[in-house]
Amino acid sequence: MKKEKTAKGFTLVQRQRVAGWGFLTPATLLITIMSFYPIIQAFITSFKTGSSANMQWAEPLLYNFTRMFKDKIFMRSVGNTFLYLIIQVPIMLVLALLLAYLLNNKDIKLKGLFRTCIFLPCATSLVSYSLIFKSLFATQGLVNSVLTGLGIFQENFNFLGTPWSAKAIIIIALIWRWTGYNMVFYLAAMQNIDYSVYEAASLDGSSAWHTFWHITVPLLRPTIIMTVIMSINGTLQLFDESMNLTSGGPANSTITMSHYIYNISFGQGVANFGYASALSFFVFVLVAVLALINMKVGDTRD
């Protein structure tokens, strides 16, 4: 049986393929021009040194990549970023999971209000919420006024001027903003679990904790892996909090890798795009490796 021909001599399948490529081509060109081409150019730039107007190939070629391991400020930024990652991500995800579990209970009243209130911080601008926390924890801010008024502090404490407290504020700010974001993913995944599963567990005498740990968590495993990967990715690229809350201070004690890359590129007078590009690819490799580890650990298929 011969395939039907259109007026222009194309079969229906051929017309569909042409139409498909017609829709894909503009997006493919934009992604290539706006994403892949800059990535390739950045990789080439990472092997160069000098100012942006007079860049030359580095001697030796891997100079920028070896230099970063001798850069004390960058190593400090790596340590700071991983400190935020190790402390903030587990606390945030556990809180998000517990809140989602509580708000998934069909017997709770005003669930919509509670869900909205918890998610609202995520809708706040990154710059806005950083400035809010900066004003709250300022030396003459609300937190100091409350603590001194209650007699807990005898005098105002410089939260943003002390290394350990400045790091703690960044961690608190991150937890406040992103917990609701991850809660929405867990809540959506929980609502896809048939409620009869929980009813059967209840009839079998399963406690709330046993049901949560042995039923809910295993069924949420793919979602948990996804949120872990996204949270790690986001924390390794942390910029706004370091920039707007503490400006990386005091004495670079809270600076993150992305903030330091920004300073190298735009914040220190003469831009050193070669070194900044090398640092960016270091961050890219970290993100890729940690994401791969999470995927391998979370993959339970035979």
XYZ file of N, CA and C in Angstrom, residues 4-270:
801
model
N 0.181 7.927 1.366
C -0.498 9.055 0.762
C 0.449 10.231 0.617
N 0.370 10.896 -0.523
C 1.190 12.069 -0.788
C 0.351 13.331 -0.646
N 0.979 14.364 -0.114
C 0.298 15.656 -0.032
C 0.464 16.370 -1.359
N -0.087 17.555 -1.425
C -0.008 18.335 -2.666
C 1.428 18.650 -3.037
N 2.303 18.807 -2.035
C 3.701 19.159 -2.292
C 4.597 17.924 -2.371
N 4.018 16.732 -2.306
C 4.808 15.523 -2.467
C 5.373 14.960 -1.189
N 5.000 15.502 -0.005
C 5.480 14.999 1.268
C 4.424 14.100 1.903
N 4.880 13.043 2.542
C 3.958 12.198 3.289
C 3.578 12.901 4.588
N 2.556 12.381 5.259
C 2.109 12.975 6.517
C 3.207 12.909 7.572
N 3.932 11.785 7.641
C 5.018 11.633 8.611
C 6.130 12.642 8.354
N 6.462 12.833 7.076
C 7.498 13.801 6.729
C 7.081 15.216 7.095
N 5.803 15.542 6.874
C 5.307 16.867 7.234
C 5.387 17.072 8.752
N 5.079 16.029 9.523
C 5.154 16.120 10.981
C 6.595 16.324 11.445
N 7.527 15.630 10.805
C 8.934 15.798 11.170
C 9.425 17.204 10.850
N 9.043 17.717 9.690
C 9.438 19.080 9.307
C 8.857 20.088 10.292
N 7.590 19.893 10.655
C 6.955 20.794 11.620
C 7.649 20.723 12.980
N 8.018 19.484 13.402
C 8.716 19.316 14.673
C 10.049 20.052 14.703
N 10.839 19.878 13.638
C 12.118 20.586 13.559
C 11.918 22.102 13.465
N 10.819 22.510 12.841
C 10.530 23.943 12.763
C 10.296 24.554 14.135
N 9.614 23.799 15.010
C 9.376 24.288 16.368
C 10.642 24.211 17.224
N 11.463 23.171 17.016
C 12.650 22.959 17.843
C 13.805 23.884 17.481
N 13.923 24.221 16.213
C 15.093 24.975 15.752
C 15.288 26.315 16.452
N 14.257 27.180 16.587
C 14.490 28.466 17.273
C 14.982 28.295 18.714
N 14.349 27.372 19.452
C 14.768 27.142 20.838
C 16.185 26.586 20.899
N 16.508 25.668 19.970
C 17.853 25.081 19.942
C 18.906 26.141 19.657
N 18.617 27.022 18.708
C 19.554 28.102 18.384
C 19.753 29.039 19.577
N 18.663 29.389 20.253
C 18.759 30.282 21.413
C 19.573 29.650 22.530
N 19.318 28.367 22.810
C 20.063 27.672 23.865
C 21.538 27.585 23.508
N 21.811 27.310 22.228
C 23.211 27.209 21.785
C 23.926 28.547 21.908
N 23.257 29.613 21.455
C 23.880 30.940 21.466
C 24.005 31.491 22.885
N 22.958 31.307 23.690
C 22.911 31.921 25.015
C 23.533 31.068 26.117
N 23.693 29.760 25.887
C 24.200 28.873 26.937
C 25.488 28.153 26.534
N 25.406 27.315 25.491
C 26.551 26.473 25.157
C 27.748 27.275 24.639
N 27.485 28.261 23.815
C 28.595 29.072 23.309
C 29.313 29.818 24.436
N 28.592 30.485 25.359
C 29.299 31.121 26.484
C 30.074 30.131 27.348
N 29.527 28.914 27.525
C 30.236 27.906 28.325
C 31.561 27.546 27.667
N 31.516 27.337 26.355
C 32.749 27.004 25.630
C 33.744 28.157 25.704
N 33.254 29.385 25.522
C 34.132 30.550 25.595
C 34.728 30.719 26.997
N 33.919 30.454 28.020
C 34.417 30.549 29.392
C 35.505 29.508 29.648
N 35.310 28.304 29.088
C 36.323 27.259 29.262
C 37.632 27.672 28.595
N 37.551 28.248 27.420
C 38.760 28.738 26.738
C 39.396 29.866 27.544
N 38.562 30.778 28.068
C 39.057 31.915 28.851
C 39.765 31.463 30.120
N 39.356 30.309 30.679
C 39.963 29.833 31.925
C 41.438 29.493 31.765
N 41.909 29.384 30.519
C 43.322 29.093 30.272
C 44.110 30.368 29.945
N 43.487 31.528 30.164
C 44.137 32.795 29.842
C 44.326 33.644 31.089
N 45.237 34.591 31.003
C 45.481 35.527 32.099
C 45.497 36.949 31.544
N 45.469 37.897 32.449
C 45.502 39.300 32.041
C 44.132 39.945 32.130
N 44.103 41.247 31.902
C 42.847 41.985 31.953
C 41.987 41.631 30.750
N 40.718 42.008 30.816
C 39.788 41.635 29.754
C 40.182 42.218 28.401
N 40.870 43.346 28.397
C 41.259 43.990 27.137
C 42.554 43.434 26.569
N 43.314 42.700 27.380
C 44.628 42.215 26.926
C 44.891 40.839 27.526
N 44.117 39.854 27.086
C 44.250 38.504 27.629
C 45.203 37.683 26.776
N 46.020 36.884 27.456
C 46.995 36.025 26.777
C 46.911 34.628 27.376
N 47.405 33.652 26.613
C 47.417 32.277 27.117
C 48.347 32.200 28.327
N 47.864 31.494 29.347
C 48.637 31.399 30.587
C 49.863 30.514 30.390
N 50.906 30.812 31.137
C 52.128 29.996 31.134
C 52.475 29.643 32.592
N 52.341 28.383 32.966
C 51.834 27.236 32.194
C 50.337 27.342 31.939
N 49.825 26.494 31.070
C 48.448 26.607 30.613
C 47.443 26.422 31.752
N 47.785 25.592 32.735
C 46.877 25.312 33.850
C 47.130 26.218 35.055
N 47.726 27.364 34.806
C 48.092 28.276 35.897
C 46.890 28.667 36.759
N 45.769 29.030 36.115
C 44.598 29.456 36.875
C 44.035 28.334 37.743
N 44.128 27.106 37.247
C 43.577 25.969 37.983
C 44.468 25.572 39.162
N 45.766 25.783 39.036
C 46.657 25.495 40.163
C 46.690 26.643 41.159
N 46.463 27.842 40.660
C 46.495 29.023 41.520
C 45.386 28.984 42.572
N 44.213 28.438 42.210
C 43.079 28.469 43.134
C 43.363 27.707 44.422
N 44.165 26.663 44.350
C 44.444 25.874 45.549
C 45.450 26.563 46.472
N 46.092 27.620 45.971
C 46.996 28.414 46.798
C 46.345 29.716 47.260
N 45.135 29.941 46.791
C 44.398 31.167 47.108
C 43.680 30.981 48.448
N 44.162 31.630 49.492
C 43.605 31.433 50.823
C 42.163 31.918 50.931
N 41.850 33.018 50.263
C 40.487 33.544 50.328
C 39.519 32.584 49.636
N 39.931 32.043 48.483
C 39.057 31.096 47.796
C 38.875 29.827 48.620
N 39.937 29.328 49.221
C 39.819 28.144 50.068
C 38.903 28.419 51.257
N 38.956 29.640 51.770
C 38.041 29.999 52.866
C 36.602 30.031 52.361
N 36.415 30.538 51.131
C 35.060 30.566 50.571
C 34.521 29.160 50.347
N 35.402 28.239 49.968
C 34.990 26.838 49.805
C 34.552 26.260 51.152
N 35.354 26.530 52.195
C 35.007 26.055 53.533
C 33.694 26.639 54.026
N 33.490 27.938 53.806
C 32.241 28.581 54.219
C 31.046 27.971 53.501
N 31.185 27.779 52.189
C 30.073 27.241 51.402
C 29.702 25.839 51.867
N 30.692 25.007 52.128
C 30.403 23.645 52.589
C 29.861 23.638 54.012
N 30.250 24.613 54.813
C 29.668 24.732 56.155
C 28.171 25.013 56.045
N 27.785 25.959 55.182
C 26.371 26.238 54.962
C 25.651 25.000 54.430
N 26.323 24.293 53.534
C 25.721 23.109 52.916
C 25.467 22.013 53.948
N 26.470 21.734 54.771
C 26.382 20.622 55.720
C 25.346 20.891 56.814
N 25.228 22.146 57.242
C 24.307 22.478 58.336
C 22.913 22.797 57.817
N 22.837 23.657 56.821
C 21.543 24.185 56.397
C 20.696 23.182 55.622
N 21.295 22.467 54.680
C 20.507 21.586 53.811
C 19.792 20.483 54.594
N 20.467 19.729 55.483
C 19.731 18.701 56.234
C 18.615 19.267 57.100
N 18.887 20.371 57.820
C 17.859 20.966 58.675
C 16.671 21.415 57.841
N 16.940 22.085 56.737
C 15.875 22.603 55.878
C 15.015 21.486 55.313
N 15.643 20.432 54.804
C 14.890 19.354 54.175
C 14.096 18.539 55.195
N 14.658 18.333 56.379
C 13.924 17.613 57.432
C 12.712 18.425 57.869
N 12.892 19.728 58.063
C 11.768 20.593 58.430
C 10.698 20.579 57.337
N 11.132 20.671 56.084
C 10.184 20.673 54.963
C 9.402 19.367 54.922
N 10.088 18.257 55.156
C 9.433 16.944 55.125
C 8.423 16.800 56.258
N 8.801 17.235 57.464
C 7.898 17.135 58.614
C 6.683 18.050 58.440
N 6.914 19.277 57.951
C 5.800 20.195 57.736
C 4.843 19.662 56.668
N 5.401 19.095 55.609
C 4.555 18.521 54.560
C 3.734 17.362 55.107
N 4.345 16.547 55.947
C 3.637 15.400 56.534
C 2.495 15.875 57.428
N 2.749 16.905 58.217
C 1.713 17.436 59.102
C 0.567 18.070 58.310
N 0.910 18.832 57.280
C -0.109 19.543 56.509
C -0.797 18.652 55.485
N -0.353 17.419 55.358
C -1.012 16.467 54.474
C -2.162 15.755 55.178
N -2.285 15.973 56.489
C -3.363 15.368 57.267
C -4.690 16.008 56.883
N -5.624 15.191 56.435
C -6.903 15.731 55.948
C -7.773 16.276 57.074
N -7.432 15.959 58.323
C -8.244 16.408 59.454
C -7.844 17.782 59.983
N -6.708 18.307 59.511
C -6.258 19.623 59.980
C -7.071 20.726 59.307
N -7.529 21.669 60.095
C -8.287 22.796 59.567
C -7.329 23.916 59.126
N -7.781 24.736 58.224
C -7.019 25.879 57.712
C -5.685 25.447 57.088
N -5.688 24.278 56.463
C -4.451 23.795 55.842
C -3.943 24.767 54.774
N -4.865 25.306 53.994
C -4.462 26.229 52.944
C -3.753 27.458 53.484
N -4.247 27.972 54.611
C -3.620 29.146 55.227
C -2.214 28.824 55.704
N -2.061 27.685 56.379
C -0.744 27.299 56.886
C 0.240 27.062 55.741
N -0.218 26.403 54.694
C 0.655 26.141 53.548
C 1.107 27.453 52.901
N 0.192 28.381 52.772
C 0.520 29.681 52.168
C 1.536 30.430 53.024
N 1.324 30.440 54.337
C 2.228 31.164 55.243
C 3.641 30.584 55.196
N 3.742 29.265 55.117
C 5.064 28.632 55.088
C 5.748 28.851 53.747
N 4.941 28.923 52.672
C 5.527 29.101 51.338
C 5.857 30.556 51.034
N 5.213 31.503 51.711
C 5.376 32.927 51.398
C 6.835 33.401 51.385
N 7.682 32.980 52.339
C 9.079 33.437 52.278
C 9.754 33.155 50.944
N 9.363 32.042 50.300
C 9.958 31.688 49.011
C 9.589 32.689 47.929
N 8.433 33.345 48.091
C 7.984 34.329 47.104
C 8.636 35.689 47.311
N 9.387 35.832 48.404
C 10.059 37.097 48.697
C 11.316 37.228 47.850
N 11.578 38.415 47.355
C 12.785 38.662 46.564
C 14.036 38.343 47.376
N 15.040 37.776 46.703
C 16.294 37.426 47.377
C 16.945 38.651 48.009
N 16.957 39.745 47.280
C 17.555 40.974 47.807
C 16.726 41.508 48.961
N 15.401 41.478 48.822
C 14.521 42.029 49.853
C 14.671 41.290 51.172
N 14.631 39.971 51.109
C 14.697 39.236 52.368
C 16.088 39.327 53.003
N 17.127 39.461 52.194
C 18.475 39.653 52.746
C 18.558 40.986 53.490
N 17.960 42.020 52.905
C 17.962 43.334 53.558
C 17.106 43.328 54.823
N 16.018 42.560 54.800
C 15.174 42.447 55.999
C 15.958 41.817 57.142
N 16.653 40.721 56.863
C 17.448 40.062 57.905
C 18.592 40.955 58.362
N 19.148 41.710 57.426
C 20.236 42.625 57.784
C 19.746 43.690 58.753
N 18.555 44.211 58.525
C 18.012 45.229 59.434
C 17.575 44.614 60.760
N 17.053 43.386 60.731
C 16.627 42.727 61.967
C 17.796 42.485 62.913
N 18.936 42.055 62.343
C 20.088 41.684 63.171
C 21.149 42.793 63.240
N 20.789 43.991 62.823
C 21.718 45.119 62.949
C 21.966 45.430 64.421
N 23.028 46.173 64.690
C 23.382 46.491 66.079
C 22.248 47.214 66.799
N 21.528 48.070 66.079
C 20.376 48.771 66.648
C 19.061 48.184 66.129
N 19.102 46.929 65.690
C 17.933 46.309 65.091
C 16.956 45.735 66.103
N 15.889 45.145 65.569
C 14.804 44.624 66.398
C 15.274 43.500 67.322
N 16.091 42.584 66.806
C 16.538 41.443 67.618
C 17.328 41.919 68.824
N 18.249 42.853 68.626
C 19.015 43.397 69.745
C 18.107 44.123 70.736
N 17.129 44.857 70.220
C 16.209 45.580 71.107
C 15.424 44.613 71.987
N 14.966 43.501 71.404
C 14.205 42.514 72.167
C 15.095 41.816 73.197
N 16.283 41.411 72.779
C 17.174 40.676 73.673
C 17.658 41.538 74.840
N 17.977 42.785 74.562
C 18.387 43.680 75.653
C 17.196 44.050 76.531
N 16.012 44.185 75.931
C 14.816 44.496 76.705
C 14.438 43.381 77.662
N 14.697 42.121 77.241
C 14.405 40.972 78.097
C 15.517 40.695 79.099
N 16.612 41.418 78.982
C 17.723 41.238 79.906
C 18.649 40.096 79.549
N 18.466 39.493 78.371
C 19.346 38.390 77.942
C 20.729 38.930 77.596
N 20.782 40.078 76.921
C 22.042 40.767 76.642
C 22.080 42.051 77.461
N 23.259 42.376 77.955
C 23.414 43.617 78.692
C 23.570 44.809 77.755
N 24.123 44.550 76.585
C 24.300 45.594 75.578
C 24.111 44.979 74.203
N 23.942 45.848 73.201
C 23.711 45.373 71.839
C 24.896 44.547 71.335
N 24.562 43.457 70.652
C 25.581 42.554 70.129
C 25.700 42.746 68.619
N 26.921 42.772 68.112
C 27.159 42.962 66.678
C 27.076 41.611 65.962
N 25.847 41.184 65.643
C 25.633 39.879 65.020
C 26.350 39.765 63.682
N 26.269 40.808 62.874
C 26.848 40.753 61.530
C 28.332 41.068 61.509
N 28.878 41.479 62.639
C 30.304 41.797 62.715
C 31.121 40.739 63.410
N 30.491 39.643 63.813
C 31.171 38.535 64.477
C 31.089 37.314 63.570
N 32.218 36.670 63.241
C 32.207 35.589 62.246
C 31.186 34.490 62.508
N 31.161 33.922 63.724
C 30.278 32.775 63.969
C 28.804 33.167 63.913
N 28.474 34.352 64.432
C 27.074 34.777 64.422
C 26.633 35.187 63.022
N 27.537 35.779 62.244
C 27.198 36.156 60.866
C 26.900 34.902 60.034
N 27.685 33.850 60.226
C 27.418 32.593 59.524
C 26.090 31.996 59.976
N 25.818 32.068 61.272
C 24.561 31.530 61.802
C 23.360 32.260 61.205
N 23.464 33.564 61.031
C 22.358 34.350 60.465
C 22.111 33.960 59.014
N 23.180 33.741 58.256
C 23.022 33.294 56.867
C 22.308 31.956 56.824
N 22.685 31.036 57.715
C 22.044 29.718 57.753
C 20.575 29.849 58.126
N 20.261 30.679 59.130
C 18.870 30.897 59.538
C 18.066 31.492 58.384
N 18.660 32.463 57.688
C 17.967 33.100 56.564
C 17.677 32.092 55.451
N 18.630 31.226 55.170
C 18.431 30.217 54.132
C 17.318 29.243 54.503
N 17.322 28.806 55.763
C 16.284 27.882 56.224
C 14.915 28.545 56.148
N 14.851 29.805 56.569
C 13.577 30.541 56.563
C 13.014 30.653 55.152
N 13.880 30.924 54.195
C 13.376 31.180 52.842
C 13.056 29.911 52.064
N 13.873 28.859 52.187
C 13.766 27.726 51.283
C 13.016 26.527 51.839
N 12.676 26.525 53.126
C 11.952 25.383 53.688
C 10.593 25.212 53.010
N 9.844 26.308 52.856
C 8.536 26.233 52.217
C 8.603 25.786 50.771
N 9.661 26.170 50.086
C 9.848 25.773 48.688
C 9.943 24.255 48.567
N 10.754 23.646 49.423
C 10.905 22.187 49.386
C 9.673 21.483 49.939
N 8.990 22.125 50.889
C 7.772 21.534 51.439
C 6.740 21.293 50.354
N 6.637 22.205 49.395
C 5.658 22.076 48.317
C 5.924 20.817 47.496
N 7.182 20.509 47.223
C 7.518 19.282 46.480
C 7.091 18.044 47.259
N 7.411 18.017 48.560
C 7.049 16.864 49.379
C 5.534 16.730 49.502
N 4.853 17.852 49.663
C 3.407 17.831 49.813
C 2.742 17.313 48.537
N 3.236 17.757 47.396
C 2.685 17.280 46.122
C 2.907 15.782 45.963
N 4.088 15.309 46.361
C 4.373 13.879 46.253
C 3.507 13.069 47.223
N 3.296 13.586 48.431
C 2.464 12.880 49.414
C 1.019 12.770 48.960
N 0.530 13.780 48.268
C -0.856 13.752 47.821
C -1.074 12.750 46.695
N 0.009 12.243 46.111
C -0.094 11.180 45.116
C -0.082 9.797 45.752
N 0.149 9.742 47.070
C 0.095 8.474 47.796
C -1.361 8.215 48.187
N -1.866 7.055 47.841
C -3.257 6.720 48.155
C -3.466 6.728 49.665
N -4.482 7.467 50.121
C -4.722 7.599 51.561
C -5.085 6.266 52.202
N -5.548 5.315 51.391
C -5.891 3.997 51.938
C -4.664 3.293 52.509
N -3.469 3.658 52.012
C -2.238 3.073 52.556
C -2.081 3.449 54.015
N -2.348 4.724 54.338
C -2.251 5.171 55.725
C -3.360 4.557 56.586
N -4.552 4.414 56.012
C -5.644 3.812 56.762
C -5.350 2.356 57.083
N -4.746 1.642 56.120
C -4.380 0.249 56.361
C -3.311 0.145 57.447
N -2.342 1.058 57.410
C -1.295 1.059 58.437
C -1.879 1.351 59.805
N -2.849 2.262 59.864
C -3.493 2.600 61.136
C -4.262 1.412 61.691
N -4.943 0.677 60.814
C -5.680 -0.508 61.249
C -4.754 -1.601 61.761
N -3.553 -1.642 61.216
C -2.560 -2.627 61.662
C -1.853 -2.209 62.942
N -2.220 -1.030 63.487
C -1.638 -0.571 64.745
C -0.334 0.177 64.591
N -0.046 0.644 63.383
C 1.196 1.387 63.158
C 1.102 2.775 63.792
N 2.149 3.165 64.506
C 2.187 4.504 65.106
C 2.461 5.543 64.029
N 2.245 6.815 64.388
C 2.466 7.896 63.426
C 3.915 7.932 62.965
N 4.850 7.752 63.918
C 6.269 7.773 63.566
C 6.632 6.585 62.687
N 6.110 5.397 63.014
C 6.401 4.199 62.225
C 5.848 4.345 60.800
N 4.650 4.902 60.690
C 4.038 5.122 59.372
C 4.866 6.115 58.551
N 5.284 7.176 59.215
C 6.077 8.196 58.518
C 7.399 7.622 58.027
N 8.102 6.895 58.884
C 9.449 6.432 58.568
C 9.464 5.240 57.609
N 8.476 4.348 57.730
C 8.501 3.113 56.951
C 7.555 3.109 55.757
N 6.698 4.105 55.654
C 5.789 4.171 54.506
C 6.011 5.451 53.700
N 5.888 6.595 54.391
C 5.970 7.875 53.673
C 7.353 8.119 53.092
N 8.384 7.991 53.910
C 9.746 8.301 53.451
C 10.174 7.413 52.281
N 9.994 6.068 52.338
C 10.379 5.255 51.167
C 9.641 5.633 49.889
N 8.350 5.977 50.014
C 7.585 6.341 48.823
C 8.004 7.708 48.274
N 8.605 8.535 49.122
C 9.056 9.863 48.699
C 10.516 9.871 48.257
N 11.126 8.718 48.185
C 12.568 8.655 47.897
C 12.976 9.424 46.640
N 12.285 9.268 45.495
C 12.683 10.035 44.301
C 12.593 11.545 44.511
N 11.542 11.985 45.203
C 11.378 13.425 45.459
C 12.455 13.935 46.411
N 12.785 13.132 47.414
C 13.829 13.525 48.369
C 15.171 13.673 47.652
N 15.481 12.735 46.769
C 16.736 12.812 46.011
C 16.767 14.077 45.163
N 15.627 14.382 44.512
C 15.556 15.579 43.668
C 15.796 16.847 44.492
N 15.152 16.952 45.664
C 15.313 18.158 46.486
C 16.719 18.255 47.064
N 17.319 17.124 47.379
C 18.705 17.140 47.866
C 19.640 17.677 46.793
N 19.476 17.187 45.563
C 20.327 17.635 44.460
C 20.119 19.132 44.198
N 18.866 19.577 44.178
C 18.588 20.997 43.943
C 19.150 21.863 45.064
N 19.024 21.392 46.311
C 19.510 22.169 47.456
C 21.029 22.264 47.449
N 21.692 21.165 47.126
C 23.157 21.179 47.032
C 23.606 22.113 45.920
N 22.940 22.000 44.774
C 23.256 22.868 43.635
C 23.099 24.335 44.006
N 21.977 24.665 44.652
C 21.725 26.050 45.027
C 22.697 26.571 46.068
N 23.043 25.737 47.056
C 23.943 26.181 48.124
C 25.363 26.373 47.615
N 25.807 25.506 46.719
C 27.148 25.664 46.165
C 27.271 26.928 45.311
N 26.140 27.426 44.816
C 26.142 28.668 44.026
C 25.618 29.851 44.839
N 25.627 29.731 46.157
C 25.077 30.762 47.040
C 25.791 32.099 46.829
N 24.990 33.140 46.621
C 25.563 34.460 46.350
C 24.850 35.586 47.097
N 23.531 35.653 46.976
C 22.777 36.820 47.460
C 22.956 37.061 48.950
N 22.899 36.002 49.753
C 23.001 36.166 51.201
C 24.373 36.687 51.606
N 25.414 36.122 51.011
C 26.768 36.584 51.314
C 26.973 38.021 50.856
N 26.423 38.354 49.702
C 26.610 39.688 49.129
C 25.810 40.737 49.873
N 24.530 40.480 50.114
C 23.629 41.498 50.642
C 23.538 41.515 52.164
N 23.740 40.356 52.803
C 23.620 40.289 54.259
C 24.890 40.736 54.961
N 26.007 40.171 54.546
C 27.259 40.415 55.273
C 28.356 41.018 54.410
N 28.115 41.128 53.086
C 29.156 41.590 52.143
C 30.418 40.726 52.233
N 30.226 39.475 52.626
C 31.350 38.544 52.744
C 32.127 38.677 54.026
N 31.804 39.668 54.825
C 32.568 39.934 56.046
C 31.990 39.244 57.266
N 32.616 39.476 58.396
C 33.824 40.317 58.567
C 35.088 39.580 58.127
N 35.941 40.298 57.417
C 37.237 39.780 56.954
C 37.091 38.493 56.158
N 36.125 38.477 55.222
C 35.889 37.325 54.339
C 35.494 36.052 55.093
N 35.006 36.187 56.298
C 34.676 35.001 57.095
C 33.366 34.347 56.677
N 32.537 35.059 55.888
C 31.268 34.485 55.434
C 31.172 34.425 53.911
N 32.219 34.783 53.215
C 32.177 34.845 51.755
C 31.974 33.456 51.164
N 31.194 33.378 50.088
C 30.950 32.114 49.396
C 31.739 32.074 48.086
N 31.739 30.912 47.454
C 32.501 30.761 46.213
C 31.973 31.681 45.116
N 30.657 31.739 44.960
C 30.079 32.596 43.912
C 30.352 34.071 44.189
N 30.310 34.445 45.466
C 30.605 35.829 45.833
C 32.055 36.166 45.511
N 32.960 35.247 45.778
C 34.372 35.498 45.487
C 34.605 35.573 43.977
N 33.920 34.716 43.215
C 34.042 34.760 41.754
C 33.540 36.100 41.231
N 32.459 36.600 41.815
C 31.943 37.920 41.430
C 32.980 39.010 41.716
N 33.611 38.943 42.900
C 34.623 39.937 43.246
C 35.798 39.906 42.283
N 36.223 38.705 41.898
C 37.326 38.574 40.955
C 36.942 39.151 39.591
N 35.680 38.960 39.216
C 35.230 39.403 37.894
C 34.913 40.893 37.834
N 34.213 41.399 38.867
C 33.684 42.758 38.769
C 33.953 43.635 39.981
N 34.340 43.040 41.102
C 34.363 43.814 42.335
C 35.719 44.280 42.811
N 36.768 44.074 42.032
C 38.101 44.450 42.501
C 38.843 45.297 41.466
N 38.149 46.204 40.847
C 38.811 47.084 39.888
C 39.045 46.395 38.563
N 40.268 45.876 38.333
C 40.608 45.207 37.078
C 40.007 43.808 37.071
